[in-house]
mmCIF file of N, CA, C and O in Angstrom:
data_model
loop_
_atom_site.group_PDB
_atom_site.id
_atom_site.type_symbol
_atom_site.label_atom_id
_atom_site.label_comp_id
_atom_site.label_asym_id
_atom_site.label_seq_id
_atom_site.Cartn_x
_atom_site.Cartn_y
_atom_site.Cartn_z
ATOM 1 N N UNK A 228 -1.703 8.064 -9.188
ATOM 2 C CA UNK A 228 -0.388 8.570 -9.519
ATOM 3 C C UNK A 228 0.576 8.169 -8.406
ATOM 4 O O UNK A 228 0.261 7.957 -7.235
ATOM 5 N N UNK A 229 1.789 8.097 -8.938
ATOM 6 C CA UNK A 229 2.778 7.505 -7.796
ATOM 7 C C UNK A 229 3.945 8.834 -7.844
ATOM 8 O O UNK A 229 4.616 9.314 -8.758
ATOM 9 N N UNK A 230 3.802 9.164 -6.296
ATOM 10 C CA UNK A 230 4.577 9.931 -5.879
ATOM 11 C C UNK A 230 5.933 9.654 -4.754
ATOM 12 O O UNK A 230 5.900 9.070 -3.671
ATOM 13 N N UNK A 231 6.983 10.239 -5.384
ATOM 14 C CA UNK A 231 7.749 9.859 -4.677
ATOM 15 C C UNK A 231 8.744 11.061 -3.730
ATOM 16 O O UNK A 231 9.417 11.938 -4.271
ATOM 17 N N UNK A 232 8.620 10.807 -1.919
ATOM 18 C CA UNK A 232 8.949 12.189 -1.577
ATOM 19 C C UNK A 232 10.909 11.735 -1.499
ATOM 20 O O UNK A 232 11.323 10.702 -0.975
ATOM 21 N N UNK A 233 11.665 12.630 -2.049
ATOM 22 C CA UNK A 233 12.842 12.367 -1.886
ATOM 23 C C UNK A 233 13.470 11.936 -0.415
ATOM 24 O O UNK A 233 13.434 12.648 0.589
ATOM 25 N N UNK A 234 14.028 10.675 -0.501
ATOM 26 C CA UNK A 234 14.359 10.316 0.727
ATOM 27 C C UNK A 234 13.539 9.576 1.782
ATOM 28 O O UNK A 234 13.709 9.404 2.989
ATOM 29 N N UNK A 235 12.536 9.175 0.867
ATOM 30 C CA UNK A 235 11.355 9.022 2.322
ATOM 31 C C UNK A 235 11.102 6.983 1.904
ATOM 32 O O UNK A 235 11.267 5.914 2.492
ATOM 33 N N UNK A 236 10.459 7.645 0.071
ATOM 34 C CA UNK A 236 9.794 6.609 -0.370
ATOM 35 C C UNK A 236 8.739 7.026 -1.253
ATOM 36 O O UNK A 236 8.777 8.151 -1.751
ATOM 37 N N UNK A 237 7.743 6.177 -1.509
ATOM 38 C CA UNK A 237 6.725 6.216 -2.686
ATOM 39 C C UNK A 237 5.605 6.104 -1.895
ATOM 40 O O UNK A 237 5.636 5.497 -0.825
ATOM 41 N N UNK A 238 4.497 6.704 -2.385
ATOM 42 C CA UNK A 238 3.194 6.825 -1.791
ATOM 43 C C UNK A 238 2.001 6.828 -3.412
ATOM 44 O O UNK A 238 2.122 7.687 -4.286
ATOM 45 N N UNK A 239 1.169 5.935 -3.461
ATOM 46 C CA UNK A 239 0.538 6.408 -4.807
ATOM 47 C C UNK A 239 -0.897 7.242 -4.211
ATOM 48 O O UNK A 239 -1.349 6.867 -3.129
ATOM 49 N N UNK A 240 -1.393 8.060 -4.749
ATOM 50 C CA UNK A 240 -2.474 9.128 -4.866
ATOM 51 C C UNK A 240 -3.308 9.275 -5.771
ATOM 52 O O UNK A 240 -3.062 9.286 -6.978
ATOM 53 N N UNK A 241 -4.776 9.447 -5.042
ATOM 54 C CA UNK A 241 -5.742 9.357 -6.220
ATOM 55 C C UNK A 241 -5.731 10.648 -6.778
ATOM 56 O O UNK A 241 -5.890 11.601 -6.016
ATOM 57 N N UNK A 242 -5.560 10.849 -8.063
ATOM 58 C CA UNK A 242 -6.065 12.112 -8.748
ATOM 59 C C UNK A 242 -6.690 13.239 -8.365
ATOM 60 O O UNK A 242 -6.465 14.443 -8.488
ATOM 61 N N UNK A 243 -8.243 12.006 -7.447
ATOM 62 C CA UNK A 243 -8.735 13.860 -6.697
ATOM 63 C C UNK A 243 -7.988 14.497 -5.950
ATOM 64 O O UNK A 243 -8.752 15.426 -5.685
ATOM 65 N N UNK A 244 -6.979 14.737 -5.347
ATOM 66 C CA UNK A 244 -6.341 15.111 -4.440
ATOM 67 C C UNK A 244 -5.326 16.101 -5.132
ATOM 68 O O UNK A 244 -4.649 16.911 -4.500
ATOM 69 N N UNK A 245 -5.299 15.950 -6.455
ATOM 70 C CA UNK A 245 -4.165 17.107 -6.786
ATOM 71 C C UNK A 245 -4.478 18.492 -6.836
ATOM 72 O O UNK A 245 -3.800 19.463 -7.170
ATOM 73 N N UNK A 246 -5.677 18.376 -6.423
ATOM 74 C CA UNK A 246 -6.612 20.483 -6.865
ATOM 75 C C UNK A 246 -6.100 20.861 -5.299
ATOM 76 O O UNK A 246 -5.474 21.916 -5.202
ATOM 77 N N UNK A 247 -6.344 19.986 -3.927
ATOM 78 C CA UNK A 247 -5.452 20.577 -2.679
ATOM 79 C C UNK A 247 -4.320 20.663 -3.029
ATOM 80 O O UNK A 247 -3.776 21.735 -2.763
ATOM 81 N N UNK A 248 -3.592 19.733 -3.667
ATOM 82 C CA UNK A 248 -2.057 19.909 -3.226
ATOM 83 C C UNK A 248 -1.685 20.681 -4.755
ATOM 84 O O UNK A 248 -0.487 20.629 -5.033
ATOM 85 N N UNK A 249 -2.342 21.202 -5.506
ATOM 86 C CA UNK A 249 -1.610 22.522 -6.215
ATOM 87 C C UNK A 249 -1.577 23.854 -5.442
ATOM 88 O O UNK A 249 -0.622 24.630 -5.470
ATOM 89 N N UNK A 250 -3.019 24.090 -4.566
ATOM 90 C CA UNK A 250 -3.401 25.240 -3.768
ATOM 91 C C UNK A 250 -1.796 25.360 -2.715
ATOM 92 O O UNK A 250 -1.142 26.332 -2.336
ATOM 93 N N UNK A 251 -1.648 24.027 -2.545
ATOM 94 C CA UNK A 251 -0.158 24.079 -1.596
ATOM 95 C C UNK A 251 1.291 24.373 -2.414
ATOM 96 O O UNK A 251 2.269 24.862 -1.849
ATOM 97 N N UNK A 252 1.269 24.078 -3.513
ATOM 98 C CA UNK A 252 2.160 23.816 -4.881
ATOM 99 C C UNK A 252 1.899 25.727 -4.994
ATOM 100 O O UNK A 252 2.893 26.402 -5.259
ATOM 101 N N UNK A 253 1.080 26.154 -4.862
ATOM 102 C CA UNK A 253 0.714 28.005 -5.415
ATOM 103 C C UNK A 253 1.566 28.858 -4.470
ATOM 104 O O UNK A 253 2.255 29.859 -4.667
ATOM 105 N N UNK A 254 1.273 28.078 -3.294
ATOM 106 C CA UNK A 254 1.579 28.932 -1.672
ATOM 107 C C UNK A 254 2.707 29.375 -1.730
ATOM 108 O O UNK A 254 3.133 30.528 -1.657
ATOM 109 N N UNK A 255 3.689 27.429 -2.004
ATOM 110 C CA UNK A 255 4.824 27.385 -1.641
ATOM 111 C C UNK A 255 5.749 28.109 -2.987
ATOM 112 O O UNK A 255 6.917 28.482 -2.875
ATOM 113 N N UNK A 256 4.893 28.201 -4.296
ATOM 114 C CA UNK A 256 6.105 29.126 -5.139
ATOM 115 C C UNK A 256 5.840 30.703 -4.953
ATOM 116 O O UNK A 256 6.624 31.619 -5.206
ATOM 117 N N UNK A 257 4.369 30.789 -4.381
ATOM 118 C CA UNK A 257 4.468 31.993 -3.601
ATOM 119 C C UNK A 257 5.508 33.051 -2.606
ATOM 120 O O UNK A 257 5.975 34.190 -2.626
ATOM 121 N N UNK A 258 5.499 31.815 -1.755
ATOM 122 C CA UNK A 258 6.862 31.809 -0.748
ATOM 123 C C UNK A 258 8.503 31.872 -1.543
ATOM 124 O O UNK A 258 9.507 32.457 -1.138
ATOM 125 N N UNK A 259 8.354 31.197 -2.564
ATOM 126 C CA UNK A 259 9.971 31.024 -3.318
ATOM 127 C C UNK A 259 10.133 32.288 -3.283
ATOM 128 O O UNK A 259 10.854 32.839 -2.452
ATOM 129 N N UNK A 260 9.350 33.012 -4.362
ATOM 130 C CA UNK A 260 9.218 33.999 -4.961
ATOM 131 C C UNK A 260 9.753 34.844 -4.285
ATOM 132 O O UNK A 260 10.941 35.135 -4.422
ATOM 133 N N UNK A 261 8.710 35.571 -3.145
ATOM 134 C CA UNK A 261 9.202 36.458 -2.307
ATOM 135 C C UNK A 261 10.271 36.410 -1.566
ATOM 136 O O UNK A 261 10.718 37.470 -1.127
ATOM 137 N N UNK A 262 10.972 35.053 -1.238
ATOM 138 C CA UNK A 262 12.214 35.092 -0.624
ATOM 139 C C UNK A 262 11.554 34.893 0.889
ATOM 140 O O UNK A 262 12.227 35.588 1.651
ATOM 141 N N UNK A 263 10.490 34.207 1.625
ATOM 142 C CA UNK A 263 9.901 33.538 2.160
ATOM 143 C C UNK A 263 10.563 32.439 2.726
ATOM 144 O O UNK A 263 10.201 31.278 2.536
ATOM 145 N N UNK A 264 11.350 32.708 3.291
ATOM 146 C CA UNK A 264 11.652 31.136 3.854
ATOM 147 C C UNK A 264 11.376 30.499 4.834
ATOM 148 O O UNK A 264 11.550 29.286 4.713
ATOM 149 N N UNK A 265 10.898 30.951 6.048
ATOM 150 C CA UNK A 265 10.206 30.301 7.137
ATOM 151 C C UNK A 265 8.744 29.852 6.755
ATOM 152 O O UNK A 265 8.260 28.779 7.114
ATOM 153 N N UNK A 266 7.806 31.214 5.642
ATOM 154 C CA UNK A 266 6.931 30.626 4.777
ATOM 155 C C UNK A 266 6.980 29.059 3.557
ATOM 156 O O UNK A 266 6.192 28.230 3.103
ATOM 157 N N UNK A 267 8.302 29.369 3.488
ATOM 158 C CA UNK A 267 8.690 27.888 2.280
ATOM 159 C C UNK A 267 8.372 26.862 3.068
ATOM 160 O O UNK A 267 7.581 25.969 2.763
ATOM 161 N N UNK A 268 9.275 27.006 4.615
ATOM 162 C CA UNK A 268 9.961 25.994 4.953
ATOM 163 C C UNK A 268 8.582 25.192 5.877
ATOM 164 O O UNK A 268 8.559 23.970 6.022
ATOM 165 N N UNK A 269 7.444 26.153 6.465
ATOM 166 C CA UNK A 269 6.290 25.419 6.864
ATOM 167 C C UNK A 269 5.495 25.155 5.647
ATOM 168 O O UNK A 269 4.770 24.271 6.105
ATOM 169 N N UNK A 270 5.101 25.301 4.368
ATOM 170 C CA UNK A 270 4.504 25.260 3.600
ATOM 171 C C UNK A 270 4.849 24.155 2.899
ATOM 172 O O UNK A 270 4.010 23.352 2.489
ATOM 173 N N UNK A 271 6.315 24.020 2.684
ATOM 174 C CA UNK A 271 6.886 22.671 2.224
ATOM 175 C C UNK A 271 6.668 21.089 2.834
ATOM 176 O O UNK A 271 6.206 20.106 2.257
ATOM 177 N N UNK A 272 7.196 21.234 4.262
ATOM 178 C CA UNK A 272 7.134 20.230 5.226
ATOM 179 C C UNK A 272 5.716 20.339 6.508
ATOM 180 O O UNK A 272 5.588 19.407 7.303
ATOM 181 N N UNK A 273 4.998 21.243 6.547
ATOM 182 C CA UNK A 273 3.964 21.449 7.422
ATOM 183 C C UNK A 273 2.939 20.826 6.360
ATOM 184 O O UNK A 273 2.224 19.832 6.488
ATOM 185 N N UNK A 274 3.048 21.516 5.501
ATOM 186 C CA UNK A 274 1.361 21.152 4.580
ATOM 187 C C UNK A 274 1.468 20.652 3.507
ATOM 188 O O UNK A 274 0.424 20.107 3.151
ATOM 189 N N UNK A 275 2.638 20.555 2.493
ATOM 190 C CA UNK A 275 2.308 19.782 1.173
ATOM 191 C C UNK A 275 2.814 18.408 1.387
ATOM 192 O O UNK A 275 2.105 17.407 1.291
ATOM 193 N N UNK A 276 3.916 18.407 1.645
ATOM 194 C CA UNK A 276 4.591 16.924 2.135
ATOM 195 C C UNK A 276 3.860 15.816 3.260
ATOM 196 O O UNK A 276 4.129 14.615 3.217
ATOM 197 N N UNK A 277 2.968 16.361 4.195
ATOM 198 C CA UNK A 277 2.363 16.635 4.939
ATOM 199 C C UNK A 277 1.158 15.741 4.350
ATOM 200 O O UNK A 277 0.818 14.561 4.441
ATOM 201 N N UNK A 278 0.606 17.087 3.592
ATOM 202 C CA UNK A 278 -0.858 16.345 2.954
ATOM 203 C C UNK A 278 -0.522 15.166 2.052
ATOM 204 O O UNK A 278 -1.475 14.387 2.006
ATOM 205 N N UNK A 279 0.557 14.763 1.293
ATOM 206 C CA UNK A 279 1.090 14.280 0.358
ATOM 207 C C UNK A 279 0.565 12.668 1.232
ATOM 208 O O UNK A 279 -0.379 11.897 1.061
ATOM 209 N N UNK A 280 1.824 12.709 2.267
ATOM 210 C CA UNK A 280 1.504 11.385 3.221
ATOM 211 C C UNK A 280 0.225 10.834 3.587
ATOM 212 O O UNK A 280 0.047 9.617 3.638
ATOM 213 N N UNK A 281 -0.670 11.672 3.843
ATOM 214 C CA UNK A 281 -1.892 11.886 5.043
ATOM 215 C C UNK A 281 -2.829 11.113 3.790
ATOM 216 O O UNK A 281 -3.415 10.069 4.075
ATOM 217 N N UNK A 282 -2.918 11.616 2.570
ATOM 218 C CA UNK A 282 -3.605 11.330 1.684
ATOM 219 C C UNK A 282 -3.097 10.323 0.484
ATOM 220 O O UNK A 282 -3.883 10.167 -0.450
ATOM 221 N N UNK A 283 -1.995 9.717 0.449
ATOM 222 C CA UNK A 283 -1.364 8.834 0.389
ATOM 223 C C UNK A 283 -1.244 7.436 0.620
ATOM 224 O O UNK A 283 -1.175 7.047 1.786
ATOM 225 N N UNK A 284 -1.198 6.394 -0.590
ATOM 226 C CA UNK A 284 -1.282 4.935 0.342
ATOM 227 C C UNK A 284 0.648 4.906 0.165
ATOM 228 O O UNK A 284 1.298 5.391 -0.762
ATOM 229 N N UNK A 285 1.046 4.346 1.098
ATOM 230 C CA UNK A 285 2.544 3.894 1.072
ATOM 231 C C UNK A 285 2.735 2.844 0.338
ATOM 232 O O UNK A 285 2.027 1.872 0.603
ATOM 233 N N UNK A 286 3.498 2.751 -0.522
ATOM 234 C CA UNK A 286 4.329 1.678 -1.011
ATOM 235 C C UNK A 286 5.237 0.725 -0.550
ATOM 236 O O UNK A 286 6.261 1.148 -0.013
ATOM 237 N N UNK A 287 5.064 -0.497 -0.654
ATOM 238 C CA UNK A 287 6.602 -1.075 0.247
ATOM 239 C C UNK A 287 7.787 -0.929 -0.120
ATOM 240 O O UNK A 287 8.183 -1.183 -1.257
ATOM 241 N N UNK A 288 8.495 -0.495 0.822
ATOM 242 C CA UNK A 288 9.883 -0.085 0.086
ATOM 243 C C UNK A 288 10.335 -1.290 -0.899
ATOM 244 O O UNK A 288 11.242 -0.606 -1.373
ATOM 245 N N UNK A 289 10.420 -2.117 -1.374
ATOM 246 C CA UNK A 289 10.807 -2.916 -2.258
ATOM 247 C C UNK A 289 10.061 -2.577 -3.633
ATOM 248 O O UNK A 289 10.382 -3.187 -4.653
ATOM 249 N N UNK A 290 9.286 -1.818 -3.647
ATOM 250 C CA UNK A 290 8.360 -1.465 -4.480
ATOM 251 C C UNK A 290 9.542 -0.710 -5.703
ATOM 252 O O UNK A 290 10.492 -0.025 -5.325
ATOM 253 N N UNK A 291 9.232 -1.018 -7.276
ATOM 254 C CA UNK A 291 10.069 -0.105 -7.931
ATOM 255 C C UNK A 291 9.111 0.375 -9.279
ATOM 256 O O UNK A 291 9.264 0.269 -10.495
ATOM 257 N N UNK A 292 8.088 0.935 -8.438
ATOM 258 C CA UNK A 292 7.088 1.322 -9.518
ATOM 259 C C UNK A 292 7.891 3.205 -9.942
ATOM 260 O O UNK A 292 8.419 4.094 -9.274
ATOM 261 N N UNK A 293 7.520 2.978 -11.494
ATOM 262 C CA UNK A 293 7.831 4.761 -12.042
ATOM 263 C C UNK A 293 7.026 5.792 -10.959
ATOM 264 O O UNK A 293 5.891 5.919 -10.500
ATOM 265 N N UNK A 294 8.153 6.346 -10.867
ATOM 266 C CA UNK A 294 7.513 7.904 -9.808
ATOM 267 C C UNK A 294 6.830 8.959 -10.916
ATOM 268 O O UNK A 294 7.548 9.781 -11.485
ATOM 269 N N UNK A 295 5.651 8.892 -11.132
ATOM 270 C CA UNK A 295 5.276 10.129 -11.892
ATOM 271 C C UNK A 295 5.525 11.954 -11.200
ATOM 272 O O UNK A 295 5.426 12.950 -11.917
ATOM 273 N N UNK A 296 5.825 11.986 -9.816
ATOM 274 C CA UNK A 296 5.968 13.233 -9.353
ATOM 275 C C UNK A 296 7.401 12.932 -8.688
ATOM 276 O O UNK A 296 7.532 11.786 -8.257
ATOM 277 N N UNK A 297 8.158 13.538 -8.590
ATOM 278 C CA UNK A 297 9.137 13.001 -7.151
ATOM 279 C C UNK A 297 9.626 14.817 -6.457
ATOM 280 O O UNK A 297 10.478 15.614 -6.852
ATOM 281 N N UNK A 298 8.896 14.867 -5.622
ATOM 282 C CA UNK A 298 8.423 16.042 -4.082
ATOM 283 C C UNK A 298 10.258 15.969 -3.267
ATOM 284 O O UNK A 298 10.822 14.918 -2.965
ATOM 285 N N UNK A 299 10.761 17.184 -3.106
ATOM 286 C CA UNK A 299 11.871 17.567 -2.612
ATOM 287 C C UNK A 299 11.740 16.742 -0.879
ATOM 288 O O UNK A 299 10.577 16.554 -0.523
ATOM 289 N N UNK A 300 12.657 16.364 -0.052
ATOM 290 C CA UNK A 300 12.762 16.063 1.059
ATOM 291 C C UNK A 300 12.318 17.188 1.913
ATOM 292 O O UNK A 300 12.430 18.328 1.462
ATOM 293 N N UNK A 301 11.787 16.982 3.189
ATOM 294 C CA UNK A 301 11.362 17.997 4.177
ATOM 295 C C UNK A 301 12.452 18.750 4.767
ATOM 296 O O UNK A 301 12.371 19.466 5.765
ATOM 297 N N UNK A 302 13.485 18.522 4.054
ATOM 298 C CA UNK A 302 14.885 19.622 4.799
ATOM 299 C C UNK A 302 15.663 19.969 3.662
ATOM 300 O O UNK A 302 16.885 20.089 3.750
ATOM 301 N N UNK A 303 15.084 20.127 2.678
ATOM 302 C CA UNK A 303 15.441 20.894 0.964
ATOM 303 C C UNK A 303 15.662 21.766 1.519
ATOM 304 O O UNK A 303 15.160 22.005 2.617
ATOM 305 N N UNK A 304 16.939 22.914 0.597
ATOM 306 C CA UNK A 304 16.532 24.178 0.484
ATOM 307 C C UNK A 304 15.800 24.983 -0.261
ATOM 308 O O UNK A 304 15.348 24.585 -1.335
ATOM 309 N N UNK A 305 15.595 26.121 0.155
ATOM 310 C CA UNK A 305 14.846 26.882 -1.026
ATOM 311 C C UNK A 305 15.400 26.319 -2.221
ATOM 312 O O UNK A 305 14.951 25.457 -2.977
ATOM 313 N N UNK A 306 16.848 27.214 -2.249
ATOM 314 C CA UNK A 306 17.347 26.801 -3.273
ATOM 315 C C UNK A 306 17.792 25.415 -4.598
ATOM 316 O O UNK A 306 18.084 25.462 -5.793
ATOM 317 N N UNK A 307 17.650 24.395 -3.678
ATOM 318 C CA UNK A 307 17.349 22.706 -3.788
ATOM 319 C C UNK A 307 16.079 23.127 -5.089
ATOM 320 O O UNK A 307 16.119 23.265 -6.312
ATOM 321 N N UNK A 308 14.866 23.235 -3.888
ATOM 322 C CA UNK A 308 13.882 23.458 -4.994
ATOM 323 C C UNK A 308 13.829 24.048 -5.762
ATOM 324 O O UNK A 308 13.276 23.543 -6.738
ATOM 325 N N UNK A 309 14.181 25.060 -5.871
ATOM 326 C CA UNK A 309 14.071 26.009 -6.869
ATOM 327 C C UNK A 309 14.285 25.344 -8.254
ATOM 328 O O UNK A 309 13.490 25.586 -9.162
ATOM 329 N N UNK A 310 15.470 24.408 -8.460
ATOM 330 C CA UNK A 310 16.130 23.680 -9.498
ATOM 331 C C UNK A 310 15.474 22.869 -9.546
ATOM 332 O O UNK A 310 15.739 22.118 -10.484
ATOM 333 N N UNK A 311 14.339 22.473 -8.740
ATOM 334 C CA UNK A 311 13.427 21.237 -9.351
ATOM 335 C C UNK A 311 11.900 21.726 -9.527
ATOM 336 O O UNK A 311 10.951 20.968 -9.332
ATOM 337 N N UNK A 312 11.732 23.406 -10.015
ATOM 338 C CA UNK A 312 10.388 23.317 -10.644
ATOM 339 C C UNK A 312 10.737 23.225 -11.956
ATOM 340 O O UNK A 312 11.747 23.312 -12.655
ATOM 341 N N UNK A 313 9.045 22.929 -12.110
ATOM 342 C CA UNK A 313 8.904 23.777 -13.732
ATOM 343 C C UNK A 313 8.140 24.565 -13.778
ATOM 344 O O UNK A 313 7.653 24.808 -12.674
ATOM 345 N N UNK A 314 7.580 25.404 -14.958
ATOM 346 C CA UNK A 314 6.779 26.346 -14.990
ATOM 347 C C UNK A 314 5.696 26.229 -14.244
ATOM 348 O O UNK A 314 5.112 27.159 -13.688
ATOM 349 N N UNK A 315 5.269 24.542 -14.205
ATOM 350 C CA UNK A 315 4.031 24.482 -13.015
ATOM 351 C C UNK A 315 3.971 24.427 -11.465
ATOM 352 O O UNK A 315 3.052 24.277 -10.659
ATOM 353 N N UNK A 316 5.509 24.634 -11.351
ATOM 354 C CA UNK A 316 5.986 24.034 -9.496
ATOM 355 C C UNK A 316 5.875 23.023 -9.570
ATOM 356 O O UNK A 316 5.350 22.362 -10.465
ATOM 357 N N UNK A 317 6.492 22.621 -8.362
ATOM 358 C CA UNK A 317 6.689 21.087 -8.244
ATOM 359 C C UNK A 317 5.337 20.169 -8.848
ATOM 360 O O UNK A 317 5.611 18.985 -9.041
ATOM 361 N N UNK A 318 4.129 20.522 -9.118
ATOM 362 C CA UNK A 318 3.134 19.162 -9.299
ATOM 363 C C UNK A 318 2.341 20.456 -10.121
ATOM 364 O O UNK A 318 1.846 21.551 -9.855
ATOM 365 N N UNK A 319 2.604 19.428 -11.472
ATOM 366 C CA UNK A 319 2.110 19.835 -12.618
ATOM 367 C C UNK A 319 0.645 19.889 -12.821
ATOM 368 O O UNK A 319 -0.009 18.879 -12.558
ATOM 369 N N UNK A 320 -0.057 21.159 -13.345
ATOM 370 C CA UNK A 320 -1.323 21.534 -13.318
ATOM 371 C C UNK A 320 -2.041 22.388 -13.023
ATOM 372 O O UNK A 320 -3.253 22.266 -13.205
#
Protein backbone atom coordinates (compact mmCIF):
# COMPACT_ATOMS: atom_id res chain seq x y z
CA UNK A 1 0.00 0.00 0.00
CA UNK A 2 1.22 3.48 -0.72
CA UNK A 3 1.09 5.91 1.90
CA UNK A 4 1.36 9.29 1.77
CA UNK A 5 2.40 11.51 5.00
CA UNK A 6 1.13 15.12 4.20
CA UNK A 7 3.99 17.26 3.41
CA UNK A 8 6.68 14.83 3.70
CA UNK A 9 6.11 12.39 0.67
CA UNK A 10 5.14 8.74 -0.16
CA UNK A 11 6.39 5.69 1.52
CA UNK A 12 4.77 2.22 0.25
CA UNK A 13 4.01 -0.51 3.16
CA UNK A 14 3.56 -4.02 3.37
CA UNK A 15 0.12 -4.96 4.55
CA UNK A 16 1.52 -6.77 7.58
CA UNK A 17 2.14 -3.73 9.25
CA UNK A 18 -1.34 -2.28 9.36
CA UNK A 19 -2.59 -4.45 12.70
CA UNK A 20 0.51 -2.05 14.56
CA UNK A 21 -0.39 0.97 13.03
CA UNK A 22 -4.31 0.61 13.72
CA UNK A 23 -3.30 -0.19 17.58
CA UNK A 24 -1.69 3.50 16.98
CA UNK A 25 -4.79 4.67 14.69
CA UNK A 26 -7.07 3.36 18.29
CA UNK A 27 -4.70 5.39 20.71
CA UNK A 28 -4.63 8.40 18.74
CA UNK A 29 -8.71 8.63 18.27
CA UNK A 30 -8.56 7.70 21.79
CA UNK A 31 -6.70 10.85 22.52
CA UNK A 32 -9.13 12.96 19.97
CA UNK A 33 -11.85 11.90 21.86
CA UNK A 34 -10.96 12.84 25.24
CA UNK A 35 -9.58 16.14 24.27
CA UNK A 36 -5.94 14.72 24.77
CA UNK A 37 -3.71 16.78 23.19
CA UNK A 38 -0.24 16.37 24.37
CA UNK A 39 -1.57 12.55 24.17
CA UNK A 40 -2.60 13.31 20.27
CA UNK A 41 0.28 15.24 19.70
CA UNK A 42 3.01 12.31 20.89
CA UNK A 43 0.85 9.60 19.54
CA UNK A 44 0.51 11.29 16.18
CA UNK A 45 4.19 12.32 15.51
CA UNK A 46 6.10 10.06 18.26
CA UNK A 47 4.54 6.69 17.17
CA UNK A 48 2.25 6.47 14.16
CA UNK A 49 3.99 8.78 11.72
CA UNK A 50 6.96 7.51 13.29
CA UNK A 51 6.25 3.83 12.75
CA UNK A 52 4.75 4.76 9.33
CA UNK A 53 8.51 5.88 8.17
CA UNK A 54 10.54 3.25 10.18
CA UNK A 55 8.49 0.55 8.43
CA UNK A 56 8.20 2.15 5.22
CA UNK A 57 10.19 2.00 1.87
CA UNK A 58 10.42 5.80 0.55
CA UNK A 59 9.46 6.74 -2.71
CA UNK A 60 11.39 9.13 -4.91
CA UNK A 61 9.96 12.25 -4.82
CA UNK A 62 9.31 12.25 -8.56
CA UNK A 63 7.31 9.32 -7.89
CA UNK A 64 3.37 9.95 -8.76
CA UNK A 65 2.03 6.71 -7.70
CA UNK A 66 -2.02 6.82 -6.15
CA UNK A 67 -1.76 7.38 -2.33
CA UNK A 68 -4.10 4.73 -0.99
CA UNK A 69 -3.81 6.34 2.74
CA UNK A 70 -2.63 10.01 2.96
CA UNK A 71 -1.54 10.45 7.17
CA UNK A 72 -1.95 14.26 8.47
CA UNK A 73 1.63 16.16 8.79
CA UNK A 74 3.50 15.90 12.23
CA UNK A 75 2.32 19.52 13.19
CA UNK A 76 -1.61 18.93 12.30
CA UNK A 77 -3.98 20.00 14.64
CA UNK A 78 -6.23 18.08 16.55
CA UNK A 79 -8.62 19.75 14.88
CA UNK A 80 -6.90 19.37 11.15
CA UNK A 81 -7.46 15.75 11.92
CA UNK A 82 -10.38 15.49 13.14
CA UNK A 83 -11.80 16.51 9.46
CA UNK A 84 -9.76 13.85 8.01
CA UNK A 85 -11.19 10.68 9.78
CA UNK A 86 -13.61 8.34 8.98
CA UNK A 87 -15.48 6.07 10.99
CA UNK A 88 -12.24 3.97 10.93
CA UNK A 89 -9.58 6.89 11.85
CA UNK A 90 -7.18 7.79 9.81
CA UNK A 91 -6.20 3.98 8.39
CA UNK A 92 -9.02 2.02 7.56
CA UNK A 93 -9.67 -1.36 9.38
Amino acid sequence: MIVRIMGEGQVKLDDAHFVELNKLDDELLDEMESGDEDGFRRTLSGALLDAVRRLGTPLPDDSLEPSELILPSEDATLDEVKQMLSDDGLIPG
